[in-house]
PDB file of C-alpha atoms in Angstrom:
ATOM      1  CA  HIS I 169      -0.969  -5.775 -11.757  1.00 42.00           C
ATOM      2  CA  ARG I 170      -1.474  -2.735  -9.683  1.00 41.00           C
ATOM      3  CA  ASP I 171       2.011  -2.809  -8.263  1.00 42.00           C
ATOM      4  CA  LEU I 172       5.493  -2.529  -9.456  1.00 40.00           C
ATOM      5  CA  HIS I 173       5.804  -3.083  -5.712  1.00 40.00           C
ATOM      6  CA  SER I 174       8.474  -0.504  -5.722  1.00 40.00           C
ATOM      7  CA  PHE I 175       5.442   1.679  -6.440  1.00 40.00           C
ATOM      8  CA  PRO I 176       2.859   0.302  -4.031  1.00 43.00           C
ATOM      9  CA  THR I 177      -0.685   1.433  -4.587  1.00 43.00           C
ATOM     10  CA  ARG I 178      -2.359   2.333  -1.317  1.00 46.00           C
ATOM     11  CA  ARG I 179      -5.416   4.175  -0.010  1.00 49.00           C
ATOM     12  CA  SER I 180      -5.037   7.942  -0.400  1.00 47.00           C
ATOM     13  CA  SER I 181      -6.789   8.534   2.944  1.00 46.00           C
ATOM     14  CA  ASP I 182      -3.823   6.883   4.694  1.00 50.00           C
ATOM     15  CA  LEU I 183      -1.437   9.312   3.028  1.00 48.00           C
ATOM     16  CA  VAL I 184      -3.274  12.518   3.867  1.00 47.00           C
ATOM     17  CA  THR I 185      -3.770  12.353   7.621  1.00 47.00           C
ATOM     18  CA  MET I 186      -0.345  12.207   9.212  1.00 47.00           C
ATOM     19  CA  SER I 187       1.724  15.275   8.437  1.00 46.00           C
ATOM     20  CA  THR I 188      -0.316  18.324   9.372  1.00 45.00           C
ATOM     21  CA  VAL I 189      -0.628  17.926  13.151  1.00 45.00           C
ATOM     22  CA  GLN I 190       2.516  19.080  14.979  1.00 45.00           C
ATOM     23  CA  GLU I 191       3.248  19.453  18.682  1.00 42.00           C
ATOM     24  CA  GLN I 192       1.963  23.021  18.605  1.00 46.00           C
ATOM     25  CA  ASN I 193      -1.723  23.834  18.392  1.00 51.00           C
ATOM     26  CA  ILE I 194      -3.102  24.175  14.889  1.00 58.00           C
ATOM     27  CA  SER I 195      -6.639  25.230  14.120  1.00 72.00           C
ATOM     28  CA  LEU I 196      -9.080  22.748  12.673  1.00 75.00           C
ATOM     29  CA  GLY I 197      -9.605  25.145   9.781  1.00 77.00           C
ATOM     30  CA  THR I 198      -5.929  24.971   8.840  1.00 78.00           C
ATOM     31  CA  ILE I 199      -5.961  21.194   9.055  1.00 76.00           C
ATOM     32  CA  ALA I 200      -9.090  21.023   6.895  1.00 81.00           C
ATOM     33  CA  VAL I 201      -7.646  23.346   4.240  1.00 82.00           C
ATOM     34  CA  ASN I 202      -4.372  21.412   4.114  1.00 81.00           C
ATOM     35  CA  ALA I 203      -6.253  18.131   3.869  1.00 83.00           C
ATOM     36  CA  ILE I 204      -8.422  19.435   1.010  1.00 88.00           C
ATOM     37  CA  PHE I 205      -5.395  20.664  -0.965  1.00 87.00           C
ATOM     38  CA  ALA I 206      -3.584  17.386  -0.337  1.00 86.00           C
ATOM     39  CA  ILE I 207      -6.552  15.323  -1.518  1.00 88.00           C
ATOM     40  CA  LEU I 208      -6.958  17.506  -4.609  1.00 90.00           C
ATOM     41  CA  PHE I 209      -3.254  17.085  -5.360  1.00 89.00           C
ATOM     42  CA  VAL I 210      -3.416  13.278  -5.124  1.00 88.00           C
ATOM     43  CA  ILE I 211      -6.655  12.953  -7.107  1.00 90.00           C
ATOM     44  CA  GLY I 212      -5.544  15.499  -9.723  1.00 90.00           C
ATOM     45  CA  ALA I 213      -2.148  13.846 -10.181  1.00 89.00           C
ATOM     46  CA  ILE I 214      -3.739  10.429 -10.599  1.00 88.00           C
ATOM     47  CA  PHE I 215      -6.400  11.722 -13.005  1.00 90.00           C
ATOM     48  CA  ILE I 216      -3.959  13.637 -15.224  1.00 90.00           C
ATOM     49  CA  GLY I 217      -1.287  10.948 -14.982  1.00 86.00           C
ATOM     50  CA  SER I 218      -3.673   8.134 -15.908  1.00 85.00           C
ATOM     51  CA  ILE I 219      -4.731   9.916 -19.071  1.00 87.00           C
ATOM     52  CA  THR I 220      -1.176  10.920 -19.989  1.00 87.00           C
ATOM     53  CA  PHE I 221       0.550   7.626 -19.222  1.00 83.00           C
ATOM     54  CA  SER I 222      -1.981   5.468 -21.036  1.00 81.00           C
ATOM     55  CA  LYS I 223      -0.845   7.216 -24.236  1.00 83.00           C
ATOM     56  CA  LEU I 224       2.790   7.866 -23.303  1.00 84.00           C
ATOM     57  CA  ILE I 225       3.885   4.376 -22.200  1.00 81.00           C
ATOM     58  CA  PRO I 226       3.155   2.668 -25.568  1.00 81.00           C
ATOM     59  CA  LYS I 227       5.232   5.351 -27.325  1.00 84.00           C
ATOM     60  CA  LEU I 228       8.116   5.021 -24.873  1.00 83.00           C
ATOM     61  CA  GLU I 229       8.184   1.253 -25.380  1.00 80.00           C
ATOM     62  CA  LYS I 230       9.066   1.819 -29.033  1.00 84.00           C
ATOM     63  CA  TYR I 231      12.259   3.668 -28.155  1.00 86.00           C
ATOM     64  CA  MET I 232      13.219   2.465 -24.662  1.00 86.00           C
ATOM     65  CA  LYS I 233      13.734  -0.848 -22.914  1.00 83.00           C
ATOM     66  CA  ALA I 234      11.583  -1.838 -19.937  1.00 75.00           C
ATOM     67  CA  ASP I 235      14.535  -1.301 -17.567  1.00 77.00           C
ATOM     68  CA  GLU I 236      15.005   2.238 -18.840  1.00 83.00           C
ATOM     69  CA  ILE I 237      11.310   3.036 -18.492  1.00 81.00           C
ATOM     70  CA  PHE I 238      11.419   1.684 -14.964  1.00 79.00           C
ATOM     71  CA  LEU I 239      14.259   4.078 -14.100  1.00 81.00           C
ATOM     72  CA  VAL I 240      12.276   6.982 -15.570  1.00 84.00           C
ATOM     73  CA  LEU I 241       9.267   6.015 -13.459  1.00 81.00           C
ATOM     74  CA  THR I 242      11.464   5.698 -10.368  1.00 79.00           C
ATOM     75  CA  GLY I 243      12.783   9.214 -10.944  1.00 84.00           C
ATOM     76  CA  LEU I 244       9.248  10.490 -11.451  1.00 86.00           C
ATOM     77  CA  GLY I 245       8.187   8.845  -8.195  1.00 81.00           C
ATOM     78  CA  LEU I 246      11.009  10.607  -6.330  1.00 84.00           C
ATOM     79  CA  ILE I 247      10.057  13.972  -7.843  1.00 90.00           C
ATOM     80  CA  ILE I 248       6.410  13.533  -6.881  1.00 87.00           C
ATOM     81  CA  ALA I 249       7.492  12.380  -3.415  1.00 84.00           C
ATOM     82  CA  PHE I 250       9.442  15.639  -2.980  1.00 87.00           C
ATOM     83  CA  ILE I 251       6.501  17.754  -4.158  1.00 88.00           C
ATOM     84  CA  ALA I 252       4.074  15.861  -1.923  1.00 84.00           C
ATOM     85  CA  SER I 253       6.216  16.126   1.206  1.00 82.00           C
ATOM     86  CA  TYR I 254       7.619  19.652   0.688  1.00 84.00           C
ATOM     87  CA  TYR I 255       4.562  21.487  -0.619  1.00 86.00           C
ATOM     88  CA  PHE I 256       1.616  19.457   0.702  1.00 83.00           C
ATOM     89  CA  ASN I 257       2.973  17.995   3.973  1.00 77.00           C
ATOM     90  CA  LEU I 258       2.238  14.462   2.811  1.00 78.00           C
ATOM     91  CA  ALA I 259       4.281  11.355   3.477  1.00 72.00           C
ATOM     92  CA  ALA I 260       6.987  10.781   0.865  1.00 73.00           C
ATOM     93  CA  ILE I 261       5.394   7.408   0.046  1.00 73.00           C
ATOM     94  CA  THR I 262       2.688   9.442  -1.728  1.00 78.00           C
ATOM     95  CA  GLY I 263       5.006   9.638  -4.734  1.00 79.00           C
ATOM     96  CA  ALA I 264       5.048   5.852  -5.003  1.00 74.00           C
ATOM     97  CA  PHE I 265       1.288   5.742  -4.475  1.00 79.00           C
ATOM     98  CA  ILE I 266       0.609   8.139  -7.342  1.00 84.00           C
ATOM     99  CA  VAL I 267       3.059   6.565  -9.800  1.00 80.00           C
ATOM    100  CA  GLY I 268       1.712   3.102  -8.986  1.00 77.00           C
ATOM    101  CA  ALA I 269      -1.822   4.332  -9.649  1.00 80.00           C
ATOM    102  CA  ILE I 270      -1.099   5.933 -13.031  1.00 82.00           C
ATOM    103  CA  ILE I 271       0.938   3.126 -14.601  1.00 78.00           C
ATOM    104  CA  PRO I 272      -1.254   1.220 -17.062  1.00 71.00           C
ATOM    105  CA  ARG I 273      -1.886  -2.146 -15.466  1.00 65.00           C
ATOM    106  CA  LYS I 274      -2.657  -4.093 -18.582  1.00 68.00           C
ATOM    107  CA  ASN I 275       0.356  -5.409 -20.460  1.00 67.00           C
ATOM    108  CA  PHE I 276       3.048  -2.984 -19.302  1.00 70.00           C
ATOM    109  CA  GLY I 277       2.279  -2.929 -15.583  1.00 70.00           C
ATOM    110  CA  GLU I 278       1.956  -6.695 -15.357  1.00 72.00           C
ATOM    111  CA  ARG I 279       5.149  -7.372 -17.319  1.00 70.00           C
ATOM    112  CA  LEU I 280       7.154  -4.816 -15.404  1.00 69.00           C
ATOM    113  CA  GLY I 281       5.809  -6.040 -12.075  1.00 69.00           C
ATOM    114  CA  GLU I 282       6.887  -9.602 -12.821  1.00 69.00           C
ATOM    115  CA  ARG I 283      10.380  -8.495 -13.842  1.00 66.00           C
ATOM    116  CA  PHE I 284      10.977  -6.608 -10.617  1.00 65.00           C
ATOM    117  CA  ASN I 285       9.534  -9.066  -8.117  1.00 69.00           C
ATOM    118  CA  LEU I 286      13.020  -9.840  -6.847  1.00 66.00           C
ATOM    119  CA  MET I 287      13.730  -6.143  -6.241  1.00 65.00           C
ATOM    120  CA  LYS I 288      10.441  -5.860  -4.376  1.00 68.00           C
ATOM    121  CA  ASP I 289      11.290  -8.796  -2.122  1.00 72.00           C
ATOM    122  CA  ILE I 290      14.717  -7.344  -1.329  1.00 72.00           C
ATOM    123  CA  PHE I 291      13.345  -3.926  -0.376  1.00 70.00           C
ATOM    124  CA  VAL I 292      10.483  -5.388   1.679  1.00 71.00           C
ATOM    125  CA  THR I 293      12.988  -7.517   3.592  1.00 75.00           C
ATOM    126  CA  LEU I 294      15.232  -4.510   4.241  1.00 73.00           C
ATOM    127  CA  PHE I 295      12.237  -2.418   5.296  1.00 72.00           C
ATOM    128  CA  PHE I 296      10.974  -4.877   7.903  1.00 74.00           C
ATOM    129  CA  THR I 297      14.516  -5.584   9.097  1.00 78.00           C
ATOM    130  CA  GLY I 298      15.037  -1.857   9.607  1.00 76.00           C
ATOM    131  CA  ILE I 299      11.845  -1.656  11.667  1.00 76.00           C
ATOM    132  CA  GLY I 300      12.919  -4.621  13.770  1.00 77.00           C
ATOM    133  CA  VAL I 301      16.314  -3.073  14.512  1.00 78.00           C
ATOM    134  CA  ILE I 302      14.836   0.080  16.039  1.00 79.00           C
ATOM    135  CA  LEU I 303      12.403  -1.789  18.329  1.00 83.00           C
ATOM    136  CA  ASN I 304      13.435  -2.566  21.893  1.00 84.00           C
ATOM    137  CA  PRO I 305      12.457  -6.195  22.704  1.00 84.00           C
ATOM    138  CA  LEU I 306      11.987  -5.275  26.379  1.00 87.00           C
ATOM    139  CA  ASP I 307       9.204  -2.840  25.419  1.00 88.00           C
ATOM    140  CA  ILE I 308       7.217  -5.451  23.481  1.00 89.00           C
ATOM    141  CA  ALA I 309       5.948  -7.760  26.260  1.00 90.00           C
ATOM    142  CA  PRO I 310       3.923  -5.124  28.213  1.00 92.00           C
ATOM    143  CA  LEU I 311       2.095  -4.113  25.016  1.00 93.00           C
ATOM    144  CA  ILE I 312       1.063  -7.631  23.902  1.00 93.00           C
ATOM    145  CA  PRO I 313      -2.394  -7.574  25.635  1.00 94.00           C
ATOM    146  CA  LEU I 314      -3.314  -4.266  23.986  1.00 94.00           C
ATOM    147  CA  ALA I 315      -1.909  -5.495  20.663  1.00 93.00           C
ATOM    148  CA  LEU I 316      -4.122  -8.614  20.833  1.00 94.00           C
ATOM    149  CA  LEU I 317      -7.180  -6.429  21.445  1.00 95.00           C
ATOM    150  CA  LEU I 318      -6.299  -4.160  18.517  1.00 92.00           C
ATOM    151  CA  LEU I 319      -5.637  -7.208  16.342  1.00 93.00           C
ATOM    152  CA  ALA I 320      -9.084  -8.632  17.107  1.00 94.00           C
ATOM    153  CA  ILE I 321     -10.745  -5.301  16.306  1.00 93.00           C
ATOM    154  CA  ALA I 322      -8.753  -4.886  13.079  1.00 89.00           C
ATOM    155  CA  LEU I 323      -9.504  -8.414  11.827  1.00 91.00           C
ATOM    156  CA  LEU I 324     -13.186  -8.188  12.699  1.00 93.00           C
ATOM    157  CA  SER I 325     -13.736  -4.741  11.181  1.00 91.00           C
ATOM    158  CA  ARG I 326     -11.815  -5.410   7.956  1.00 88.00           C
ATOM    159  CA  SER I 327     -13.266  -8.850   7.266  1.00 89.00           C
ATOM    160  CA  THR I 328     -16.807  -7.730   8.141  1.00 91.00           C
ATOM    161  CA  GLY I 329     -16.497  -4.602   6.004  1.00 90.00           C
ATOM    162  CA  THR I 330     -15.213  -6.590   3.029  1.00 88.00           C
ATOM    163  CA  LEU I 331     -17.955  -9.202   3.334  1.00 88.00           C
ATOM    164  CA  LEU I 332     -20.684  -6.560   3.608  1.00 90.00           C
ATOM    165  CA  GLY I 333     -19.254  -4.647   0.653  1.00 88.00           C
ATOM    166  CA  GLY I 334     -19.080  -7.846  -1.378  1.00 87.00           C
ATOM    167  CA  LEU I 335     -22.658  -8.772  -0.577  1.00 86.00           C
ATOM    168  CA  LEU I 336     -23.877  -5.287  -1.485  1.00 88.00           C
ATOM    169  CA  THR I 337     -22.115  -5.551  -4.851  1.00 84.00           C
ATOM    170  CA  LYS I 338     -23.434  -9.099  -5.322  1.00 82.00           C
ATOM    171  CA  HIS I 339     -20.071 -10.834  -5.027  1.00 82.00           C
ATOM    172  CA  LYS I 340     -19.959 -14.154  -3.260  1.00 80.00           C
ATOM    173  CA  GLY I 341     -18.195 -17.474  -3.039  1.00 82.00           C
ATOM    174  CA  ILE I 342     -14.525 -18.262  -2.725  1.00 83.00           C
ATOM    175  CA  LYS I 343     -13.340 -15.015  -4.288  1.00 82.00           C
ATOM    176  CA  LEU I 344     -15.179 -12.929  -1.686  1.00 85.00           C
ATOM    177  CA  LYS I 345     -13.862 -15.067   1.173  1.00 84.00           C
ATOM    178  CA  ALA I 346     -10.317 -14.766  -0.150  1.00 84.00           C
ATOM    179  CA  ALA I 347     -10.697 -10.996  -0.424  1.00 84.00           C
ATOM    180  CA  ALA I 348     -12.099 -10.730   3.129  1.00 86.00           C
ATOM    181  CA  ILE I 349      -9.236 -12.716   4.627  1.00 86.00           C
ATOM    182  CA  GLY I 350      -6.538 -11.185   2.433  1.00 83.00           C
ATOM    183  CA  LEU I 351      -7.610  -7.617   3.174  1.00 83.00           C
ATOM    184  CA  SER I 352      -7.579  -8.377   6.894  1.00 83.00           C
ATOM    185  CA  ILE I 353      -3.796  -8.714   6.751  1.00 82.00           C
ATOM    186  CA  ARG I 354      -2.135  -5.502   7.800  1.00 75.00           C
ATOM    187  CA  GLY I 355       0.682  -4.218   5.596  1.00 73.00           C
ATOM    188  CA  GLU I 356       3.757  -2.063   5.690  1.00 73.00           C
ATOM    189  CA  MET I 357       1.680   1.110   5.305  1.00 76.00           C
ATOM    190  CA  SER I 358       0.748   0.888   8.997  1.00 79.00           C
ATOM    191  CA  LEU I 359       4.441   1.027   9.894  1.00 80.00           C
ATOM    192  CA  ILE I 360       5.088   3.919   7.506  1.00 77.00           C
ATOM    193  CA  ILE I 361       2.273   5.911   9.109  1.00 78.00           C
ATOM    194  CA  ALA I 362       3.531   5.019  12.590  1.00 80.00           C
ATOM    195  CA  GLN I 363       7.026   6.240  11.695  1.00 78.00           C
ATOM    196  CA  GLU I 364       5.589   9.459  10.276  1.00 75.00           C
ATOM    197  CA  GLY I 365       3.567   9.975  13.431  1.00 79.00           C
ATOM    198  CA  ILE I 366       6.656   9.532  15.606  1.00 80.00           C
ATOM    199  CA  ALA I 367       8.642  11.935  13.419  1.00 76.00           C
ATOM    200  CA  GLN I 368       5.898  14.561  13.764  1.00 75.00           C
ATOM    201  CA  GLY I 369       5.601  14.048  17.526  1.00 79.00           C
ATOM    202  CA  VAL I 370       1.990  12.900  17.252  1.00 81.00           C
ATOM    203  CA  VAL I 371       2.567   9.430  18.769  1.00 83.00           C
ATOM    204  CA  ASP I 372       5.357   7.746  20.715  1.00 86.00           C
ATOM    205  CA  GLN I 373       7.421   4.601  20.141  1.00 86.00           C
ATOM    206  CA  ASP I 374       4.721   2.374  21.657  1.00 89.00           C
ATOM    207  CA  PHE I 375       2.498   3.098  18.648  1.00 88.00           C
ATOM    208  CA  LEU I 376       5.124   1.668  16.307  1.00 87.00           C
ATOM    209  CA  ILE I 377       5.463  -1.449  18.465  1.00 89.00           C
ATOM    210  CA  LEU I 378       1.691  -1.943  18.468  1.00 90.00           C
ATOM    211  CA  ALA I 379       1.530  -1.538  14.691  1.00 89.00           C
ATOM    212  CA  PHE I 380       4.349  -4.062  14.288  1.00 88.00           C
ATOM    213  CA  LEU I 381       2.649  -6.621  16.571  1.00 91.00           C
ATOM    214  CA  VAL I 382      -0.705  -6.236  14.826  1.00 91.00           C
ATOM    215  CA  ILE I 383       0.920  -6.747  11.407  1.00 89.00           C
ATOM    216  CA  ILE I 384       2.726  -9.898  12.536  1.00 89.00           C
ATOM    217  CA  GLY I 385      -0.405 -11.162  14.265  1.00 91.00           C
ATOM    218  CA  SER I 386      -2.608 -10.594  11.218  1.00 91.00           C
ATOM    219  CA  ILE I 387      -0.158 -12.518   9.035  1.00 89.00           C
ATOM    220  CA  VAL I 388       0.035 -15.432  11.482  1.00 91.00           C
ATOM    221  CA  VAL I 389      -3.760 -15.618  11.859  1.00 90.00           C
ATOM    222  CA  CYS I 390      -4.868 -15.022   8.270  1.00 89.00           C
ATOM    223  CA  MET I 391      -2.294 -16.668   6.029  1.00 88.00           C
ATOM    224  CA  PRO I 392      -3.200 -20.317   6.842  1.00 88.00           C
ATOM    225  CA  PHE I 393      -6.861 -19.618   6.035  1.00 86.00           C
ATOM    226  CA  PHE I 394      -5.951 -17.631   2.934  1.00 82.00           C
ATOM    227  CA  ASN I 395      -3.736 -20.409   1.575  1.00 83.00           C
ATOM    228  CA  LYS I 396      -6.414 -23.002   2.304  1.00 85.00           C
ATOM    229  CA  ILE I 397      -9.019 -21.009   0.362  1.00 82.00           C
ATOM    230  CA  LEU I 398      -6.721 -20.660  -2.635  1.00 77.00           C
ATOM    231  CA  LYS I 399      -6.261 -24.439  -2.705  1.00 79.00           C
ATOM    232  CA  LEU I 400     -10.004 -25.111  -2.936  1.00 75.00           C
ATOM    233  CA  PRO I 401     -11.300 -26.277  -6.342  1.00 70.00           C
ATOM    234  CA  HIS I 402     -12.259 -23.496  -8.776  1.00 58.00           C
ATOM    235  CA  SER I 403     -13.959 -23.505 -12.099  1.00 42.00           C
ATOM    236  CA  ASN I 404     -10.842 -21.836 -13.481  1.00 46.00           C
ATOM    237  CA  PRO I 405      -8.058 -22.261 -10.911  1.00 42.00           C
ATOM    238  CA  GLU I 406      -5.378 -20.082 -12.479  1.00 45.00           C
ATOM    239  CA  ASP I 407      -7.684 -17.174 -13.216  1.00 48.00           C
ATOM    240  CA  GLN I 408      -9.492 -17.220  -9.886  1.00 47.00           C
ATOM    241  CA  THR I 409      -6.311 -17.540  -7.868  1.00 45.00           C
ATOM    242  CA  LYS I 410      -4.645 -14.663  -9.715  1.00 48.00           C
ATOM    243  CA  GLN I 411      -7.686 -12.416  -9.302  1.00 49.00           C
ATOM    244  CA  SER I 412      -7.956 -13.203  -5.599  1.00 46.00           C
ATOM    245  CA  ILE I 413      -4.286 -12.446  -5.012  1.00 45.00           C
ATOM    246  CA  ASP I 414      -4.547  -9.204  -7.008  1.00 48.00           C
ATOM    247  CA  LYS I 415      -7.439  -8.014  -4.876  1.00 45.00           C
ATOM    248  CA  CYS I 416      -5.770  -8.951  -1.620  1.00 43.00           C
ATOM    249  CA  GLU I 417      -2.320  -7.534  -2.390  1.00 45.00           C
ATOM    250  CA  LEU I 418      -1.047  -5.193   0.296  1.00 44.00           C
TER     251      LEU I 418
END
């Protein structure tokens, strides 16, 4: 499983773009250099970490319990988050992204992910509750028309892109449809980026409201179709369902 969910794996491009632009004018050259160093940091950390952890985790399991290893990984994620934000101007969530990417999925990652599903659900609930608390309900109504337009564009572009990519790689059938619908659902990363943008003065509060409305809208629109697809007959129901969910995880 790619997630411990406390360590969500996300696209590195989402993590690189937010922190460099401030209210003052910064040259495109500076932005480009910072972006290159940030990308090299993320890719290098994942590359080195993947090689190291694939050998280190089996050895740690001989001497430590899964809970203890999880705490070590949490600490590592916090350290990487500090390095990413302090030295490379990246969002702190980059630490979770990198640790989630380097944890061996097979055996250890899957077992650990299952054990900490409850923790994931608690933190996701707290996260979305925290977002809801800082939104002013009176500011939501005027932005609904624009949010509906953005929702339509987001659903169309993501589903079309997934279907085209699947066809080019010769994937088809129920699994491709499930991936197209599942990947159309917006996730918490949009809110994290919106918060980072507000903190840096790049966007205002309306951007966060729009992101929130698009996320809720994508869930409301896509989930009924996604659940219906997963209930269709498969040649191997358990396997296919698990693979589809894995690919569509946010």
